[in-house]
Amino acid sequence: MSQYIKYFFRTVTDEYGTKALSPLHIICLIIAISGIIFLIKQRKNIQENNKFANIIKIILTTGLSMVVLSLYTWYIVTGFSGISESLPLYHCRTTMILCILYTFKKIDVAKIVVIYWGIMGGILALLVPSTDPFIFPHLTFYTFFVGHIFMIWYVVLTLITEKYKFNKKDLKTIILVTLVYNLILVVINHILNGNYGFLTEAPVLTDSLKKLGRIEYILLILSLYTIVLTLIYTISYKVQQIGKTKKKSFVLGIFK
């Protein structure tokens, strides 16, 4: 048993991590989608039964807490990656922490960040997994997929329980917050030689984007963040508007 535990927590890297559209990746996508479907189907119970909603929130918050604690305990104990990659500064890692904090302290800005970054990071990370170079099973596989799946479930739960309505004011807020945060990351990446927010090197199309100069690349990524956030608002807002006239639609149920 001890050898399996050591293997699970190993620090000797493999040639690659989790490959996109591999059986394990597809299973994780199915689990993520199934959870979203469950929450949408249970939306009336969630909205009308505070106890039921709180139980789900506690489960998700506990799961995210375990992910954060286990990952950073492993980083600290093993010294893997160092501070250039192991700080909780990636948008998804920051969002997971904000999800935990928002459970206990309702702050409007935190809610906006959780919703927008949670949707953006959850979808992109689950579709194009950028895991550490360890083949399954490994702690970082668990922290990556469980973390992102629980995060996006938390977002869906928040949309349902708070009946959140997408609006231009919140869009402007999240664009400003994201821009300031990313500019801070640019400075931190320069100091630590890191890649937080993928503002130094892209996880996809790496070779093609390397042809750009450093400034051009940063401006491109900053622009892409704004575009993605705007798309999230535009699509979600339109879905909400359609939902007003199609109240029985299953797909639109999350935005009621």
Coordinates of C-alpha atoms in Angstrom, one line a residue:
M1 CA 0.0 0.0 0.0
S2 CA 2.8 2.4 0.9
Q3 CA 4.3 2.1 -2.6
Y4 CA 1.0 3.1 -4.2
I5 CA 0.8 6.2 -1.8
K6 CA 4.3 7.2 -2.8
Y7 CA 3.5 6.8 -6.4
F8 CA 0.4 9.0 -6.0
F9 CA 2.5 11.7 -4.4
R10 CA 5.6 11.3 -6.6
T11 CA 7.6 14.2 -7.9
V12 CA 9.4 12.4 -10.7
T13 CA 7.6 13.7 -13.8
D14 CA 6.5 11.8 -16.8
E15 CA 6.7 12.8 -20.5
Y16 CA 3.2 14.2 -20.5
G17 CA 0.1 14.7 -18.3
T18 CA -3.5 14.1 -19.2
K19 CA -4.0 14.1 -22.9
A20 CA -7.1 15.9 -24.4
L21 CA -9.9 13.5 -25.4
S22 CA -8.2 10.6 -23.7
P23 CA -10.6 8.1 -22.0
L24 CA -9.8 9.7 -18.6
H25 CA -10.4 13.2 -20.0
I26 CA -13.8 12.2 -21.5
I27 CA -14.9 10.5 -18.2
C28 CA -14.1 13.8 -16.4
L29 CA -16.1 15.8 -19.0
I30 CA -19.1 13.4 -18.5
I31 CA -18.9 13.8 -14.8
A32 CA -18.8 17.6 -15.0
I33 CA -21.7 17.7 -17.4
S34 CA -23.7 15.2 -15.4
G35 CA -23.3 17.4 -12.3
I36 CA -24.5 20.5 -14.1
I37 CA -27.5 18.6 -15.4
F38 CA -28.3 17.4 -11.9
L39 CA -28.1 21.0 -10.5
I40 CA -30.4 22.3 -13.3
K41 CA -32.9 19.5 -12.7
Q42 CA -32.9 20.3 -9.0
R43 CA -33.1 24.1 -9.4
K44 CA -36.5 24.4 -7.9
N45 CA -35.6 22.3 -4.8
I46 CA -32.4 24.3 -4.5
Q47 CA -34.2 27.7 -4.7
E48 CA -37.0 26.6 -2.4
N49 CA -35.1 24.5 0.1
N50 CA -32.3 26.4 1.8
K51 CA -31.2 23.3 3.7
F52 CA -30.8 21.3 0.5
A53 CA -28.9 24.2 -1.2
N54 CA -26.6 24.6 1.8
I55 CA -25.8 20.9 1.9
I56 CA -24.7 21.1 -1.8
K57 CA -22.7 24.2 -1.1
I58 CA -21.0 22.7 1.9
I59 CA -20.0 19.6 -0.2
L60 CA -18.6 21.8 -2.9
T61 CA -16.8 24.1 -0.5
T62 CA -15.3 21.1 1.4
G63 CA -14.2 19.5 -1.8
L64 CA -12.5 22.7 -3.0
S65 CA -10.9 23.2 0.4
M66 CA -9.4 19.7 0.2
V67 CA -8.1 20.4 -3.3
V68 CA -6.4 23.7 -2.3
L69 CA -5.0 22.3 0.9
S70 CA -3.7 19.0 -0.6
L71 CA -2.1 20.7 -3.6
Y72 CA -0.3 23.4 -1.7
T73 CA 0.7 21.0 1.1
W74 CA 2.3 18.9 -1.6
Y75 CA 4.0 21.9 -3.2
I76 CA 5.4 23.0 0.1
V77 CA 6.5 19.5 1.3
T78 CA 8.1 18.5 -2.0
G79 CA 9.3 21.8 -3.3
F80 CA 7.9 20.9 -6.7
S81 CA 8.0 23.8 -9.3
G82 CA 9.0 26.5 -6.8
I83 CA 7.2 29.8 -6.5
S84 CA 7.4 30.5 -10.2
E85 CA 4.5 28.0 -10.7
S86 CA 3.2 26.9 -7.3
L87 CA 1.6 30.2 -6.0
P88 CA -2.2 30.3 -6.1
L89 CA -2.1 33.0 -8.8
Y90 CA -3.6 31.2 -11.8
H91 CA -7.1 32.5 -12.4
C92 CA -8.7 29.2 -11.6
R93 CA -6.8 28.6 -8.4
T94 CA -7.7 32.1 -7.3
T95 CA -11.3 31.4 -8.2
M96 CA -11.3 28.2 -6.1
I97 CA -10.1 30.1 -3.1
L98 CA -12.7 32.9 -3.7
C99 CA -15.5 30.2 -3.9
I100 CA -14.5 29.0 -0.4
L101 CA -14.4 32.5 1.0
Y102 CA -17.7 33.5 -0.7
T103 CA -19.4 30.7 1.1
F104 CA -18.7 32.4 4.4
K105 CA -18.6 36.1 3.3
K106 CA -20.9 37.5 0.7
I107 CA -19.0 40.1 -1.2
D108 CA -20.4 41.4 -4.6
V109 CA -17.0 41.7 -6.3
A110 CA -16.1 38.2 -5.2
K111 CA -19.3 36.9 -6.6
I112 CA -18.7 38.5 -10.0
V113 CA -15.2 37.1 -10.2
V114 CA -16.3 33.7 -9.1
I115 CA -19.0 33.6 -11.8
Y116 CA -17.0 35.0 -14.7
W117 CA -13.6 33.5 -14.0
G118 CA -15.4 30.2 -12.9
I119 CA -17.2 29.9 -16.2
M120 CA -14.1 31.0 -18.3
G121 CA -11.6 28.9 -16.4
G122 CA -13.9 25.9 -15.9
I123 CA -14.9 25.5 -19.5
L124 CA -11.4 26.2 -21.0
A125 CA -9.5 24.1 -18.5
L126 CA -11.9 21.1 -18.9
L127 CA -11.9 21.3 -22.7
V128 CA -8.2 21.8 -23.0
P129 CA -6.6 20.3 -19.9
S130 CA -3.2 21.8 -19.0
T131 CA -2.1 19.4 -16.2
D132 CA 1.2 18.9 -14.6
P133 CA 3.4 16.2 -16.4
F134 CA 2.2 13.2 -14.4
I135 CA 0.2 10.3 -15.8
F136 CA -2.7 9.0 -13.8
P137 CA -2.9 8.3 -10.9
H138 CA -1.3 11.3 -9.3
L139 CA -2.3 14.0 -6.9
T140 CA -2.2 16.8 -9.5
F141 CA -4.7 14.8 -11.7
Y142 CA -7.2 14.9 -8.7
T143 CA -6.6 18.5 -7.9
F144 CA -6.9 19.7 -11.5
F145 CA -10.1 17.8 -12.5
V146 CA -11.9 17.7 -9.1
G147 CA -10.9 21.4 -8.5
H148 CA -12.2 22.6 -11.9
I149 CA -15.3 20.4 -11.8
F150 CA -16.3 21.5 -8.3
M151 CA -15.5 25.1 -9.3
I152 CA -17.9 25.1 -12.2
W153 CA -20.6 23.3 -10.2
Y154 CA -20.2 26.0 -7.5
V155 CA -20.7 28.7 -10.2
V156 CA -23.9 26.9 -11.4
L157 CA -25.1 26.6 -7.8
T158 CA -24.5 30.3 -7.3
L159 CA -26.4 31.3 -10.5
I160 CA -29.3 29.2 -9.3
T161 CA -29.5 30.2 -5.6
E162 CA -28.9 33.9 -6.2
K163 CA -30.9 34.1 -9.4
Y164 CA -28.0 36.1 -10.8
K165 CA -28.7 38.3 -13.8
F166 CA -25.9 39.2 -16.2
N167 CA -25.6 43.0 -16.7
K168 CA -23.3 45.5 -18.3
K169 CA -22.2 47.0 -14.9
D170 CA -20.8 43.7 -13.7
L171 CA -19.2 43.1 -17.1
K172 CA -17.3 46.4 -16.8
T173 CA -16.3 45.5 -13.3
I174 CA -14.9 42.1 -14.2
I175 CA -13.1 43.4 -17.2
L176 CA -11.4 46.1 -15.0
V177 CA -10.6 43.6 -12.2
T178 CA -9.2 41.1 -14.7
L179 CA -7.1 43.7 -16.5
V180 CA -5.6 45.0 -13.2
Y181 CA -5.0 41.4 -12.0
N182 CA -3.3 40.4 -15.3
L183 CA -1.1 43.5 -15.3
I184 CA 0.0 42.5 -11.7
L185 CA 0.7 39.0 -13.0
V186 CA 2.8 40.4 -15.8
V187 CA 5.1 42.0 -13.2
I188 CA 5.1 38.9 -11.0
N189 CA 5.9 36.7 -14.0
H190 CA 8.8 39.0 -14.9
I191 CA 10.3 38.8 -11.4
L192 CA 9.8 35.1 -10.9
N193 CA 10.2 34.0 -14.5
G194 CA 6.7 32.4 -14.2
N195 CA 3.7 31.9 -16.4
Y196 CA 0.8 32.8 -14.2
G197 CA -2.3 33.5 -16.3
F198 CA -0.4 32.1 -19.3
L199 CA 0.8 35.6 -19.8
T200 CA 4.3 34.4 -20.7
E201 CA 3.6 31.3 -22.8
A202 CA 0.4 29.9 -24.1
P203 CA -0.8 26.4 -23.3
V204 CA -1.8 25.9 -26.9
L205 CA -0.4 27.0 -30.3
T206 CA 2.8 27.6 -28.4
D207 CA 5.2 27.5 -31.3
S208 CA 3.1 29.8 -33.4
L209 CA 2.6 32.4 -30.6
K210 CA 6.4 32.3 -29.8
K211 CA 6.9 34.2 -33.1
L212 CA 5.3 37.2 -31.4
G213 CA 7.4 39.7 -29.4
R214 CA 6.9 39.7 -25.7
I215 CA 4.8 43.0 -25.7
E216 CA 2.7 41.8 -28.6
Y217 CA 2.0 38.5 -26.9
I218 CA 1.0 40.1 -23.7
L219 CA -1.3 42.6 -25.4
L220 CA -2.9 39.7 -27.4
I221 CA -3.6 37.6 -24.2
L222 CA -5.0 40.7 -22.4
S223 CA -7.3 41.3 -25.3
L224 CA -8.4 37.6 -25.4
Y225 CA -9.3 37.7 -21.7
T226 CA -11.6 40.7 -22.5
I227 CA -13.1 39.0 -25.5
V228 CA -13.8 35.8 -23.6
L229 CA -15.4 37.7 -20.7
T230 CA -17.5 39.7 -23.1
L231 CA -18.6 36.5 -24.9
I232 CA -19.7 35.0 -21.6
Y233 CA -21.8 38.1 -20.8
T234 CA -23.3 38.3 -24.3
I235 CA -24.3 34.6 -24.5
S236 CA -25.5 34.4 -21.0
Y237 CA -27.5 37.6 -21.2
K238 CA -29.2 36.5 -24.4
V239 CA -30.0 33.1 -22.9
Q240 CA -31.6 34.9 -19.9
Q241 CA -33.7 37.1 -22.2
I242 CA -34.9 34.0 -24.1
G243 CA -35.5 32.3 -20.8
K244 CA -38.1 34.9 -19.9
T245 CA -40.3 33.7 -22.7
K246 CA -39.4 30.0 -22.5
K247 CA -39.8 29.2 -18.8
K248 CA -40.2 25.5 -19.3
S249 CA -37.0 25.0 -21.2
F250 CA -34.5 22.7 -19.5
V251 CA -31.5 24.3 -21.0
L252 CA -32.5 27.7 -19.8
G253 CA -33.3 26.6 -16.3
I254 CA -30.0 27.6 -14.9
F255 CA -30.6 31.3 -15.7
K256 CA -34.0 31.6 -14.1

